[in-house]
Each structure stands twice: as C-alpha cells, then as structure tokens.
Amino acid sequence: MPIATGMAIYFIFWWLTLFTVLPIGLRTQADEDDVTLGTTASAPHKHRMGRVFLLTTIISAGIFVIFYVVNQKLGFGVDDIPVFFPKLD
C-alpha cells in the first residue's frame, strides 16, 4: 500500500471516529445548570477538544492497524465480500 493511500484511509477512519467519540462524556451547560447568556443550553460546558482528538487518534490508529493486517497481510479486500444481490446486466 502506498504511503498516500494509507494516509488517506487513515484520515477517513479518523474523521469517522471523531464523530463517534465527540459526544462521549459530553456535559452540556444545561446539565451543569450554568447556561451562559447568548449560548444555547446544549453547548458544551467545558472545552475538551484535546482529549477528544487524542482519543480519536488512538482509536483510529487501532482500526487502521486491523485494516492493514486484514488487507495487506491476510490478503482480504473489497472483492472478497460476498455478493448478496444478483448483478443486473
């Protein structure tokens, strides 16, 4: 796998994982009963993007390692997924 392809696939995994990790442990201003004037009650109470980015990077790296082993070392690819629907000619 070329470096650029690996980086592109990792970025896709990272981006999808970011939106999965983002709501984990989120405490809103409404949860803390401390709504700042001019903001919505569903806004986060504390800024925690560094922790979210770190957790996203660790999880997506693990997913990428699994993908790399299955794809490059074991030789499974997209063409090895069984086709459940007939091909329309």
Tab-separated table of C-alpha atoms in Angstrom:
chain	number	residue	atom	x	y	z
A	1	MET	CA	0.000	0.000	0.000
A	2	PRO	CA	1.493	3.349	-0.992
A	3	ILE	CA	2.022	5.936	1.767
A	4	ALA	CA	-0.504	8.395	0.298
A	5	THR	CA	-3.193	5.708	0.128
A	6	GLY	CA	-2.526	4.662	3.710
A	7	MET	CA	-2.725	8.278	4.875
A	8	ALA	CA	-6.000	8.820	3.007
A	9	ILE	CA	-7.543	5.684	4.517
A	10	TYR	CA	-6.306	6.656	7.984
A	11	PHE	CA	-7.838	10.128	7.569
A	12	ILE	CA	-11.195	8.566	6.659
A	13	PHE	CA	-11.030	6.320	9.732
A	14	TRP	CA	-10.004	9.297	11.893
A	15	TRP	CA	-12.816	11.510	10.619
A	16	LEU	CA	-15.493	8.833	11.161
A	17	THR	CA	-14.120	8.047	14.615
A	18	LEU	CA	-14.122	11.746	15.554
A	19	PHE	CA	-17.880	12.000	15.159
A	20	THR	CA	-18.317	8.771	17.098
A	21	VAL	CA	-16.113	9.904	20.016
A	22	LEU	CA	-17.300	13.531	20.124
A	23	PRO	CA	-20.425	13.001	22.296
A	24	ILE	CA	-18.753	10.590	24.746
A	25	GLY	CA	-18.612	12.190	28.202
A	26	LEU	CA	-20.137	15.455	26.997
A	27	ARG	CA	-21.596	17.631	29.755
A	28	THR	CA	-23.773	20.430	28.418
A	29	GLN	CA	-24.390	23.789	30.027
A	30	ALA	CA	-27.931	22.623	30.833
A	31	ASP	CA	-26.524	19.551	32.633
A	32	GLU	CA	-24.346	21.807	34.785
A	33	ASP	CA	-27.084	24.446	35.322
A	34	ASP	CA	-24.667	27.116	34.097
A	35	VAL	CA	-26.027	28.481	30.809
A	36	THR	CA	-24.021	31.439	29.551
A	37	LEU	CA	-26.101	34.291	28.186
A	38	GLY	CA	-26.168	34.220	24.384
A	39	THR	CA	-25.444	30.500	24.020
A	40	THR	CA	-27.718	27.504	23.693
A	41	ALA	CA	-28.280	25.211	26.646
A	42	SER	CA	-26.912	22.273	24.627
A	43	ALA	CA	-23.482	23.898	24.210
A	44	PRO	CA	-20.619	22.074	25.948
A	45	HIS	CA	-19.818	23.217	29.476
A	46	LYS	CA	-16.038	22.677	29.184
A	47	HIS	CA	-13.733	22.762	26.180
A	48	ARG	CA	-12.238	19.268	25.772
A	49	MET	CA	-11.123	19.029	22.136
A	50	GLY	CA	-7.565	17.982	23.002
A	51	ARG	CA	-8.829	14.914	24.849
A	52	VAL	CA	-11.279	14.142	22.036
A	53	PHE	CA	-8.543	14.428	19.372
A	54	LEU	CA	-6.187	12.206	21.380
A	55	LEU	CA	-8.846	9.532	21.923
A	56	THR	CA	-9.852	9.732	18.249
A	57	THR	CA	-6.234	9.312	17.137
A	58	ILE	CA	-5.683	6.266	19.370
A	59	ILE	CA	-8.910	4.518	18.342
A	60	SER	CA	-8.484	5.242	14.624
A	61	ALA	CA	-4.875	4.002	14.758
A	62	GLY	CA	-6.132	0.708	16.177
A	63	ILE	CA	-8.782	0.443	13.477
A	64	PHE	CA	-6.173	1.221	10.805
A	65	VAL	CA	-3.813	-1.470	12.132
A	66	ILE	CA	-6.633	-4.027	11.956
A	67	PHE	CA	-7.495	-2.863	8.422
A	68	TYR	CA	-3.838	-3.047	7.356
A	69	VAL	CA	-3.354	-6.563	8.710
A	70	VAL	CA	-6.553	-7.867	7.124
A	71	ASN	CA	-5.937	-6.134	3.801
A	72	GLN	CA	-2.167	-6.420	3.317
A	73	LYS	CA	-1.049	-9.398	5.389
A	74	LEU	CA	-4.082	-11.692	5.089
A	75	GLY	CA	-4.937	-10.600	1.558
A	76	PHE	CA	-8.628	-9.817	2.011
A	77	GLY	CA	-10.064	-6.901	0.069
A	78	VAL	CA	-13.334	-5.404	-1.073
A	79	ASP	CA	-13.681	-8.034	-3.807
A	80	ASP	CA	-13.745	-10.785	-1.152
A	81	ILE	CA	-17.002	-9.540	0.374
A	82	PRO	CA	-19.797	-11.923	-0.598
A	83	VAL	CA	-22.340	-10.590	-3.067
A	84	PHE	CA	-25.850	-10.963	-1.685
A	85	PHE	CA	-27.691	-9.338	-4.558
A	86	PRO	CA	-27.689	-10.527	-8.165
A	87	LYS	CA	-25.856	-8.421	-10.692
A	88	LEU	CA	-28.141	-6.576	-13.056
A	89	ASP	CA	-26.926	-6.829	-16.638
